[in-house]
Amino acid sequence: MTASSGTAIGNGQRRGAARLRAFVSWLTRAQVSSAARERRDVMVLLFAVAFVALPQFEHLPGWAIGVVALLWCWRAWITLRNLPLPGRVAMLPLLALAAGAVWLHYRTLLGREAGVTFLLLLLALKLLEMRATRDVFVVVFLSFFILLTQFMHSQALPVALMTLGAVVALFFVLVSVSLKGDDLPAGRKLRLVGLIALKAVPLAVVLFLLFPRIDNPLWGLPRDAFASSTGLSNSMSPGGISQLLQSEAIAFRVRFAGSPPENQYLYWRGPVFGGFDGRTWSPLTQRVAAPPPLRVDADPASAVDYTVTLEPSQRDWLFALELPASLPTAEGLNPRASHDGQLLAGRLITSRTRYEARSFTRFAFGLNETALSLRNWLALPSGFNPRTLQFAADLRARLQAAGGERATANRRAVDAVLDHFRQGGFRYTLEPPLLGRDSVDEFLFDSRLGFCEHYASAFVVLMRALDVPARVVTGYQGGEVNPVDGFVTVRQSDAHAWTEVWLAGRGWTRVDPTSVVAPVRIEQGLRELARQTGAGPLFTIGAGTGAGWMRVVQRLRFNWEALENSWNQWVLSYSAEQQMTLLEQFGFAPDWRVLASMLALAVSIVATVLAVVSLRHRVRRDPLADLEARFRRRLERAGVQYQATDGLRALAGRLASELAPASRVEAEAILRLLERWRYSPASANVPSAAVRDLRARVRRFRVRFAD
């Protein structure tokens, strides 16, 4: 690059920055010309409309996004270039085309997606025929309605913040177009918007606390309950769980009553699989015998109490620490426990659900299994994984030749397979290779590379081939403690698969083959394992050359997630049950009639107070007059004699002979400033900085007389 070209680029950048500063100044300063003021208000409204429309783009078809953006840019070009608007006749074909396009895409103009798309197109078209103040009001109120539709998709904290920003922008426009006299700077208008918002806060709080809650989302549609979601599946095949590895989506959050258990105890039990078709594990459907009732023998000292906030999963699974001591408690959940120890709700989890639970970390269960019921967990499909079956037969022969007590045969078989994983060159990888028909054979004897589901699947197949009852358990392992709020965050990337084998005298016993190959995964979590193996940026926060700034990013993430969790816990999870609890805390009967009465009374009180505050007579005060009166009172209290009719200059003459030199100089400076800003031509536009400086001078002034 030559010096002349570099200079040209620098000059171009400076000109661009100057234009941007001029444009921002034009948007924010008070306008004298009515035409310039109208153009400025239209541009501000266009920015507000963009703030309203952008969050909806995620849910719109591509053609609708293009049309809305094109119409918005068209109106912005017309405003900036002061061009004429299209005629009303031209708008009719555009309206017909918009309606026809929505009909062709959705086959209706009603419903959530079609209705919101059509409303956004109407909003963009209305911008092109916005000629009078009435049209501005129509655009603003239509924007308010479209803002509400965003909550059909999400009520998360980012959506709430974006909605708040859009509301502020729209009220800014309303304040601007409602000014009948002189225009005001942007800062003054924002203060007016802030005052309006402050008046709305008490009423919003009352409605939030006392307006009757319903069990289902207000904007929910019947088919919303069957929306797709990410998370564990009701089956497991090689590579299935590893697909969740890069998902930072939160599965659930946990708040322990005390300190969280160590990471190796954080097994969150989910679906249990016993059926195997040679490649895919699924829930056991065909049983040789009915299973016995679930019986748990646990160490009471290992009990932990906690509260789970479960994100929507569109499943009926409830996750709990192994092993639950009792059924979770939550309004309308109707939980039950299956024979294999999985917790299930009486409904699909279609919204954020909070429940309290207690679990034992040291336990034994399944001691009441019978020989017939254990056969349910021994079946293997024929014609699959012949090398694995041959390996199991050879291993059985070696174990029998080595002798040993019959009661410990299953335990020795488990140890032998784990030793094979430990010494056989197996490696844990976050990117497992694809496997074919005989997936267990290919994993055990060819690739020897796998994720947790590969090890769990191969281990259970080997156990069953060795006549040891075994099954696959899926769920989540570990979790990240947020140091800001103390919650343990369990993400989809913490999904895990382990196994259970039945041992005489011990019942169903957890065996996690992953802990043999990659103990760091269980003891310190997937993030630490990925950091050590260099798996990628998602898991390496705080490591490497950028550790300093990455730690800052991590702290920001912790704070944001804590804030988001508080929003979920205290706002989105505020339920009808909590409303009734609130009534009880105030000493009222938990009844909807009492709730309705309190709501009516509270709204009446708040509305009355707001009416008194808003309608009271206001005396406009002159801050400079107040400062002059305060200065004169300070002189009177100190004993300075002067006439009430003395002007500022006469007062300065009296002070010249009475005050000490330093005090006299400061008094004369204050009086000169008061004269300048109150009585000179400059008083027509007094800078706020000058008022603040004068106020500080009057506050610091001390009367000291001459000796």
mmCIF file of C-alpha atoms in Angstrom, residues 389-696:
data_model
loop_
_atom_site.group_PDB
_atom_site.id
_atom_site.type_symbol
_atom_site.label_atom_id
_atom_site.label_comp_id
_atom_site.label_asym_id
_atom_site.label_seq_id
_atom_site.Cartn_x
_atom_site.Cartn_y
_atom_site.Cartn_z
ATOM 1 C CA LEU A 389 -19.727 -62.802 21.887
ATOM 2 C CA GLN A 390 -16.622 -64.882 21.183
ATOM 3 C CA PHE A 391 -14.520 -62.566 23.371
ATOM 4 C CA ALA A 392 -17.056 -62.981 26.184
ATOM 5 C CA ALA A 393 -16.960 -66.774 25.827
ATOM 6 C CA ASP A 394 -13.140 -66.792 26.027
ATOM 7 C CA LEU A 395 -13.238 -64.462 29.038
ATOM 8 C CA ARG A 396 -15.763 -66.726 30.786
ATOM 9 C CA ALA A 397 -13.525 -69.709 30.234
ATOM 10 C CA ARG A 398 -10.526 -67.871 31.699
ATOM 11 C CA LEU A 399 -12.510 -66.781 34.751
ATOM 12 C CA GLN A 400 -13.771 -70.320 35.360
ATOM 13 C CA ALA A 401 -10.268 -71.685 35.009
ATOM 14 C CA ALA A 402 -8.989 -69.178 37.550
ATOM 15 C CA GLY A 403 -11.525 -70.451 40.078
ATOM 16 C CA GLY A 404 -12.958 -68.344 42.882
ATOM 17 C CA GLU A 405 -16.187 -68.258 44.834
ATOM 18 C CA ARG A 406 -19.385 -68.556 42.834
ATOM 19 C CA ALA A 407 -20.973 -65.678 44.780
ATOM 20 C CA THR A 408 -18.322 -63.281 43.496
ATOM 21 C CA ALA A 409 -18.321 -64.489 39.878
ATOM 22 C CA ASN A 410 -20.299 -61.490 38.633
ATOM 23 C CA ARG A 411 -17.995 -59.084 40.455
ATOM 24 C CA ARG A 412 -14.918 -60.728 38.910
ATOM 25 C CA ALA A 413 -16.505 -60.520 35.464
ATOM 26 C CA VAL A 414 -17.102 -56.788 35.933
ATOM 27 C CA ASP A 415 -13.498 -56.240 37.047
ATOM 28 C CA ALA A 416 -12.161 -58.252 34.108
ATOM 29 C CA VAL A 417 -14.056 -56.176 31.526
ATOM 30 C CA LEU A 418 -13.032 -52.924 33.194
ATOM 31 C CA ASP A 419 -9.402 -54.109 33.160
ATOM 32 C CA HIS A 420 -9.771 -54.794 29.442
ATOM 33 C CA PHE A 421 -10.941 -51.195 28.891
ATOM 34 C CA ARG A 422 -8.141 -49.896 31.104
ATOM 35 C CA GLN A 423 -5.318 -51.857 29.456
ATOM 36 C CA GLY A 424 -6.618 -52.444 25.950
ATOM 37 C CA GLY A 425 -5.609 -49.146 24.376
ATOM 38 C CA PHE A 426 -9.064 -47.589 24.519
ATOM 39 C CA ARG A 427 -9.353 -43.827 24.351
ATOM 40 C CA TYR A 428 -12.156 -41.424 25.168
ATOM 41 C CA THR A 429 -12.879 -39.024 22.324
ATOM 42 C CA LEU A 430 -15.325 -36.170 21.896
ATOM 43 C CA GLU A 431 -15.535 -36.935 18.167
ATOM 44 C CA PRO A 432 -16.244 -40.688 17.909
ATOM 45 C CA PRO A 433 -16.070 -42.345 14.478
ATOM 46 C CA LEU A 434 -19.164 -43.644 12.727
ATOM 47 C CA LEU A 435 -19.901 -47.323 13.321
ATOM 48 C CA GLY A 436 -21.654 -49.878 11.138
ATOM 49 C CA ARG A 437 -24.029 -52.775 11.710
ATOM 50 C CA ASP A 438 -21.943 -54.589 14.330
ATOM 51 C CA SER A 439 -21.237 -51.416 16.272
ATOM 52 C CA VAL A 440 -19.933 -53.100 19.425
ATOM 53 C CA ASP A 441 -17.522 -55.293 17.432
ATOM 54 C CA GLU A 442 -16.163 -52.300 15.530
ATOM 55 C CA PHE A 443 -15.718 -50.316 18.723
ATOM 56 C CA LEU A 444 -14.061 -53.076 20.788
ATOM 57 C CA PHE A 445 -11.718 -54.481 18.162
ATOM 58 C CA ASP A 446 -11.232 -51.826 15.478
ATOM 59 C CA SER A 447 -11.526 -48.163 16.479
ATOM 60 C CA ARG A 448 -11.215 -48.410 20.293
ATOM 61 C CA LEU A 449 -12.346 -44.770 20.260
ATOM 62 C CA GLY A 450 -15.640 -43.733 21.737
ATOM 63 C CA PHE A 451 -17.820 -41.456 23.762
ATOM 64 C CA CYS A 452 -19.683 -42.486 26.918
ATOM 65 C CA GLU A 453 -22.481 -44.296 25.040
ATOM 66 C CA HIS A 454 -19.951 -46.492 23.200
ATOM 67 C CA TYR A 455 -18.426 -47.688 26.465
ATOM 68 C CA ALA A 456 -21.809 -48.140 28.159
ATOM 69 C CA SER A 457 -23.257 -50.077 25.227
ATOM 70 C CA ALA A 458 -20.222 -52.354 24.841
ATOM 71 C CA PHE A 459 -20.015 -52.967 28.586
ATOM 72 C CA VAL A 460 -23.672 -54.035 28.896
ATOM 73 C CA VAL A 461 -23.389 -56.347 25.866
ATOM 74 C CA LEU A 462 -20.304 -57.991 27.387
ATOM 75 C CA MET A 463 -22.008 -58.327 30.772
ATOM 76 C CA ARG A 464 -25.078 -59.960 29.292
ATOM 77 C CA ALA A 465 -22.886 -62.268 27.232
ATOM 78 C CA LEU A 466 -21.240 -63.235 30.534
ATOM 79 C CA ASP A 467 -24.723 -63.919 32.062
ATOM 80 C CA VAL A 468 -24.540 -60.827 34.283
ATOM 81 C CA PRO A 469 -27.818 -58.815 34.360
ATOM 82 C CA ALA A 470 -27.047 -55.330 33.098
ATOM 83 C CA ARG A 471 -28.726 -52.250 31.627
ATOM 84 C CA VAL A 472 -27.897 -48.795 30.272
ATOM 85 C CA VAL A 473 -28.795 -45.658 32.235
ATOM 86 C CA THR A 474 -28.790 -42.254 30.594
ATOM 87 C CA GLY A 475 -29.026 -38.825 32.134
ATOM 88 C CA TYR A 476 -26.517 -36.144 33.045
ATOM 89 C CA GLN A 477 -23.280 -36.278 34.972
ATOM 90 C CA GLY A 478 -21.697 -33.375 36.776
ATOM 91 C CA GLY A 479 -22.676 -29.731 36.536
ATOM 92 C CA GLU A 480 -21.077 -26.315 36.825
ATOM 93 C CA VAL A 481 -21.347 -24.360 40.066
ATOM 94 C CA ASN A 482 -22.097 -20.702 39.422
ATOM 95 C CA PRO A 483 -20.118 -18.779 42.081
ATOM 96 C CA VAL A 484 -22.453 -15.784 41.759
ATOM 97 C CA ASP A 485 -25.697 -17.404 42.957
ATOM 98 C CA GLY A 486 -24.553 -20.876 44.077
ATOM 99 C CA PHE A 487 -26.759 -22.773 41.601
ATOM 100 C CA VAL A 488 -25.415 -25.870 39.862
ATOM 101 C CA THR A 489 -26.050 -25.534 36.129
ATOM 102 C CA VAL A 490 -26.465 -28.783 34.199
ATOM 103 C CA ARG A 491 -26.259 -28.357 30.434
ATOM 104 C CA GLN A 492 -27.116 -30.604 27.523
ATOM 105 C CA SER A 493 -23.370 -31.050 27.000
ATOM 106 C CA ASP A 494 -23.316 -32.822 30.399
ATOM 107 C CA ALA A 495 -25.441 -35.665 28.964
ATOM 108 C CA HIS A 496 -23.960 -39.018 29.910
ATOM 109 C CA ALA A 497 -24.544 -42.765 29.733
ATOM 110 C CA TRP A 498 -23.477 -45.291 32.344
ATOM 111 C CA THR A 499 -24.466 -48.828 33.299
ATOM 112 C CA GLU A 500 -25.936 -50.835 36.135
ATOM 113 C CA VAL A 501 -25.182 -54.482 36.854
ATOM 114 C CA TRP A 502 -26.908 -56.719 39.366
ATOM 115 C CA LEU A 503 -24.573 -58.198 41.991
ATOM 116 C CA ALA A 504 -25.547 -60.637 44.714
ATOM 117 C CA GLY A 505 -25.835 -58.915 48.095
ATOM 118 C CA ARG A 506 -25.512 -55.452 46.501
ATOM 119 C CA GLY A 507 -28.420 -55.288 44.054
ATOM 120 C CA TRP A 508 -28.238 -52.916 41.119
ATOM 121 C CA THR A 509 -24.783 -51.330 41.209
ATOM 122 C CA ARG A 510 -23.634 -48.375 39.147
ATOM 123 C CA VAL A 511 -20.628 -49.117 36.937
ATOM 124 C CA ASP A 512 -19.365 -46.287 34.748
ATOM 125 C CA PRO A 513 -16.838 -47.594 32.190
ATOM 126 C CA THR A 514 -16.011 -44.005 31.232
ATOM 127 C CA SER A 515 -14.407 -43.491 34.650
ATOM 128 C CA VAL A 516 -11.849 -46.188 33.799
ATOM 129 C CA VAL A 517 -10.823 -44.715 30.443
ATOM 130 C CA ALA A 518 -11.240 -40.999 31.270
ATOM 131 C CA PRO A 519 -11.476 -40.496 35.055
ATOM 132 C CA VAL A 520 -11.157 -36.716 34.616
ATOM 133 C CA ARG A 521 -14.568 -36.701 32.896
ATOM 134 C CA ILE A 522 -16.252 -38.001 36.047
ATOM 135 C CA GLU A 523 -14.133 -36.366 38.732
ATOM 136 C CA GLN A 524 -13.783 -32.870 37.253
ATOM 137 C CA GLY A 525 -16.324 -32.717 34.458
ATOM 138 C CA LEU A 526 -16.442 -32.628 30.689
ATOM 139 C CA ARG A 527 -15.082 -29.082 30.464
ATOM 140 C CA GLU A 528 -11.854 -29.995 32.223
ATOM 141 C CA LEU A 529 -11.445 -33.108 30.075
ATOM 142 C CA ALA A 530 -11.996 -31.087 26.907
ATOM 143 C CA ARG A 531 -9.570 -28.422 28.105
ATOM 144 C CA GLN A 532 -6.865 -31.013 28.689
ATOM 145 C CA THR A 533 -7.455 -32.649 25.308
ATOM 146 C CA GLY A 534 -7.799 -29.346 23.421
ATOM 147 C CA ALA A 535 -11.280 -30.198 22.188
ATOM 148 C CA GLY A 536 -12.235 -26.682 21.174
ATOM 149 C CA PRO A 537 -13.057 -23.183 22.336
ATOM 150 C CA LEU A 538 -16.407 -24.128 23.802
ATOM 151 C CA PHE A 539 -14.764 -25.994 26.659
ATOM 152 C CA THR A 540 -11.461 -24.166 27.087
ATOM 153 C CA ILE A 541 -12.502 -21.031 28.957
ATOM 154 C CA GLY A 542 -9.673 -19.905 31.195
ATOM 155 C CA ALA A 543 -6.960 -21.894 29.414
ATOM 156 C CA GLY A 544 -4.130 -21.022 27.083
ATOM 157 C CA THR A 545 -2.571 -17.724 26.087
ATOM 158 C CA GLY A 546 -5.843 -15.841 26.344
ATOM 159 C CA ALA A 547 -6.570 -17.041 29.869
ATOM 160 C CA GLY A 548 -6.770 -13.503 31.260
ATOM 161 C CA TRP A 549 -9.472 -12.140 29.023
ATOM 162 C CA MET A 550 -11.212 -15.517 28.867
ATOM 163 C CA ARG A 551 -11.565 -15.436 32.648
ATOM 164 C CA VAL A 552 -13.227 -12.059 32.266
ATOM 165 C CA VAL A 553 -15.596 -13.607 29.725
ATOM 166 C CA GLN A 554 -16.282 -16.450 32.130
ATOM 167 C CA ARG A 555 -17.110 -14.041 34.968
ATOM 168 C CA LEU A 556 -19.442 -12.141 32.662
ATOM 169 C CA ARG A 557 -21.103 -15.420 31.678
ATOM 170 C CA PHE A 558 -21.568 -16.423 35.315
ATOM 171 C CA ASN A 559 -23.128 -13.047 36.143
ATOM 172 C CA TRP A 560 -25.414 -13.134 33.130
ATOM 173 C CA GLU A 561 -26.570 -16.681 33.865
ATOM 174 C CA ALA A 562 -27.189 -15.760 37.509
ATOM 175 C CA LEU A 563 -29.275 -12.783 36.369
ATOM 176 C CA GLU A 564 -31.147 -14.956 33.890
ATOM 177 C CA ASN A 565 -31.737 -17.572 36.564
ATOM 178 C CA SER A 566 -33.139 -14.925 38.941
ATOM 179 C CA TRP A 567 -35.512 -13.830 36.182
ATOM 180 C CA ASN A 568 -36.623 -17.433 35.705
ATOM 181 C CA GLN A 569 -36.981 -18.154 39.431
ATOM 182 C CA TRP A 570 -38.743 -14.977 40.564
ATOM 183 C CA VAL A 571 -40.617 -13.787 37.483
ATOM 184 C CA LEU A 572 -41.344 -16.568 34.990
ATOM 185 C CA SER A 573 -41.818 -19.229 37.696
ATOM 186 C CA TYR A 574 -44.196 -17.096 39.765
ATOM 187 C CA SER A 575 -47.244 -19.364 39.894
ATOM 188 C CA ALA A 576 -50.743 -19.548 41.328
ATOM 189 C CA GLU A 577 -49.353 -21.624 44.206
ATOM 190 C CA GLN A 578 -46.886 -18.867 45.065
ATOM 191 C CA GLN A 579 -49.692 -16.312 44.923
ATOM 192 C CA MET A 580 -51.615 -18.264 47.529
ATOM 193 C CA THR A 581 -48.466 -18.606 49.638
ATOM 194 C CA LEU A 582 -48.087 -14.828 49.467
ATOM 195 C CA LEU A 583 -51.636 -14.395 50.774
ATOM 196 C CA GLU A 584 -50.895 -16.728 53.681
ATOM 197 C CA GLN A 585 -47.738 -14.781 54.543
ATOM 198 C CA PHE A 586 -49.853 -11.625 54.843
ATOM 199 C CA GLY A 587 -52.334 -13.447 57.070
ATOM 200 C CA PHE A 588 -55.134 -13.902 54.516
ATOM 201 C CA ALA A 589 -56.973 -17.036 53.518
ATOM 202 C CA PRO A 590 -55.515 -18.602 50.345
ATOM 203 C CA ASP A 591 -58.621 -18.132 48.219
ATOM 204 C CA TRP A 592 -59.151 -16.607 44.763
ATOM 205 C CA ARG A 593 -61.942 -14.355 46.119
ATOM 206 C CA VAL A 594 -59.515 -12.837 48.631
ATOM 207 C CA LEU A 595 -56.957 -12.478 45.829
ATOM 208 C CA ALA A 596 -59.477 -10.657 43.620
ATOM 209 C CA SER A 597 -60.449 -8.332 46.470
ATOM 210 C CA MET A 598 -56.830 -7.499 47.239
ATOM 211 C CA LEU A 599 -56.173 -6.859 43.545
ATOM 212 C CA ALA A 600 -59.116 -4.454 43.285
ATOM 213 C CA LEU A 601 -58.108 -2.636 46.472
ATOM 214 C CA ALA A 602 -54.442 -2.358 45.497
ATOM 215 C CA VAL A 603 -55.237 -1.130 41.976
ATOM 216 C CA SER A 604 -57.625 1.483 43.403
ATOM 217 C CA ILE A 605 -55.012 2.757 45.858
ATOM 218 C CA VAL A 606 -52.253 2.914 43.246
ATOM 219 C CA ALA A 607 -54.526 4.591 40.689
ATOM 220 C CA THR A 608 -55.632 7.183 43.249
ATOM 221 C CA VAL A 609 -52.059 7.991 44.261
ATOM 222 C CA LEU A 610 -50.968 8.267 40.635
ATOM 223 C CA ALA A 611 -53.933 10.542 39.865
ATOM 224 C CA VAL A 612 -53.092 12.845 42.794
ATOM 225 C CA VAL A 613 -49.432 12.989 41.779
ATOM 226 C CA SER A 614 -50.178 13.556 38.096
ATOM 227 C CA LEU A 615 -52.982 16.111 38.478
ATOM 228 C CA ARG A 616 -51.591 18.216 41.306
ATOM 229 C CA HIS A 617 -50.783 21.858 40.553
ATOM 230 C CA ARG A 618 -47.094 22.301 39.824
ATOM 231 C CA VAL A 619 -45.220 25.540 40.422
ATOM 232 C CA ARG A 620 -42.422 25.935 37.941
ATOM 233 C CA ARG A 621 -39.315 26.881 39.923
ATOM 234 C CA ASP A 622 -36.401 28.899 38.622
ATOM 235 C CA PRO A 623 -33.175 27.200 39.803
ATOM 236 C CA LEU A 624 -31.196 30.458 39.519
ATOM 237 C CA ALA A 625 -33.760 32.337 41.630
ATOM 238 C CA ASP A 626 -33.513 29.582 44.233
ATOM 239 C CA LEU A 627 -29.721 29.885 44.262
ATOM 240 C CA GLU A 628 -29.904 33.681 44.700
ATOM 241 C CA ALA A 629 -32.350 33.315 47.595
ATOM 242 C CA ARG A 630 -30.108 30.683 49.207
ATOM 243 C CA PHE A 631 -27.063 32.991 48.880
ATOM 244 C CA ARG A 632 -28.940 35.933 50.453
ATOM 245 C CA ARG A 633 -30.141 33.744 53.362
ATOM 246 C CA ARG A 634 -26.576 32.664 54.036
ATOM 247 C CA LEU A 635 -25.532 36.328 54.234
ATOM 248 C CA GLU A 636 -28.419 37.146 56.608
ATOM 249 C CA ARG A 637 -27.556 34.276 58.952
ATOM 250 C CA ALA A 638 -23.962 35.508 59.082
ATOM 251 C CA GLY A 639 -25.097 39.054 60.057
ATOM 252 C CA VAL A 640 -24.539 40.933 56.775
ATOM 253 C CA GLN A 641 -26.775 44.024 56.677
ATOM 254 C CA TYR A 642 -28.408 44.906 53.343
ATOM 255 C CA GLN A 643 -31.744 46.113 51.995
ATOM 256 C CA ALA A 644 -34.183 43.653 50.490
ATOM 257 C CA THR A 645 -34.419 45.945 47.455
ATOM 258 C CA ASP A 646 -30.672 45.858 46.820
ATOM 259 C CA GLY A 647 -29.809 44.467 43.421
ATOM 260 C CA LEU A 648 -26.881 42.193 42.775
ATOM 261 C CA ARG A 649 -24.459 45.039 42.066
ATOM 262 C CA ALA A 650 -25.567 47.033 45.140
ATOM 263 C CA LEU A 651 -25.159 43.897 47.227
ATOM 264 C CA ALA A 652 -21.647 43.430 45.832
ATOM 265 C CA GLY A 653 -20.799 47.008 46.874
ATOM 266 C CA ARG A 654 -21.898 46.376 50.471
ATOM 267 C CA LEU A 655 -19.898 43.129 50.667
ATOM 268 C CA ALA A 656 -16.734 44.814 49.347
ATOM 269 C CA SER A 657 -16.211 46.713 52.637
ATOM 270 C CA GLU A 658 -17.377 44.017 55.075
ATOM 271 C CA LEU A 659 -15.892 40.700 53.944
ATOM 272 C CA ALA A 660 -12.367 39.366 54.109
ATOM 273 C CA PRO A 661 -10.519 39.435 50.757
ATOM 274 C CA ALA A 662 -10.892 35.700 49.955
ATOM 275 C CA SER A 663 -14.565 35.666 50.951
ATOM 276 C CA ARG A 664 -15.175 38.924 49.040
ATOM 277 C CA VAL A 665 -13.620 37.560 45.833
ATOM 278 C CA GLU A 666 -15.785 34.422 45.955
ATOM 279 C CA ALA A 667 -18.944 36.448 46.718
ATOM 280 C CA GLU A 668 -18.281 38.775 43.771
ATOM 281 C CA ALA A 669 -17.750 35.782 41.465
ATOM 282 C CA ILE A 670 -21.100 34.270 42.555
ATOM 283 C CA LEU A 671 -22.899 37.590 42.060
ATOM 284 C CA ARG A 672 -21.352 38.063 38.590
ATOM 285 C CA LEU A 673 -22.504 34.599 37.545
ATOM 286 C CA LEU A 674 -26.023 35.226 38.893
ATOM 287 C CA GLU A 675 -26.203 38.522 36.975
ATOM 288 C CA ARG A 676 -24.927 36.892 33.801
ATOM 289 C CA TRP A 677 -27.235 33.915 33.786
ATOM 290 C CA ARG A 678 -30.385 35.626 35.200
ATOM 291 C CA TYR A 679 -30.430 39.120 33.774
ATOM 292 C CA SER A 680 -28.198 39.219 30.658
ATOM 293 C CA PRO A 681 -29.180 38.144 27.104
ATOM 294 C CA ALA A 682 -27.348 34.873 27.774
ATOM 295 C CA SER A 683 -30.142 33.915 30.238
ATOM 296 C CA ALA A 684 -32.280 32.733 27.321
ATOM 297 C CA ASN A 685 -30.252 29.518 27.147
ATOM 298 C CA VAL A 686 -28.561 28.630 30.428
ATOM 299 C CA PRO A 687 -26.331 25.526 30.216
ATOM 300 C CA SER A 688 -27.064 22.921 32.857
ATOM 301 C CA ALA A 689 -23.314 22.723 33.574
ATOM 302 C CA ALA A 690 -23.341 26.450 34.516
ATOM 303 C CA VAL A 691 -26.217 25.889 36.960
ATOM 304 C CA ARG A 692 -24.382 22.960 38.551
ATOM 305 C CA ASP A 693 -21.177 25.009 38.880
ATOM 306 C CA LEU A 694 -23.031 27.910 40.470
ATOM 307 C CA ARG A 695 -24.849 25.593 42.883
ATOM 308 C CA ALA A 696 -21.516 24.114 43.979
#
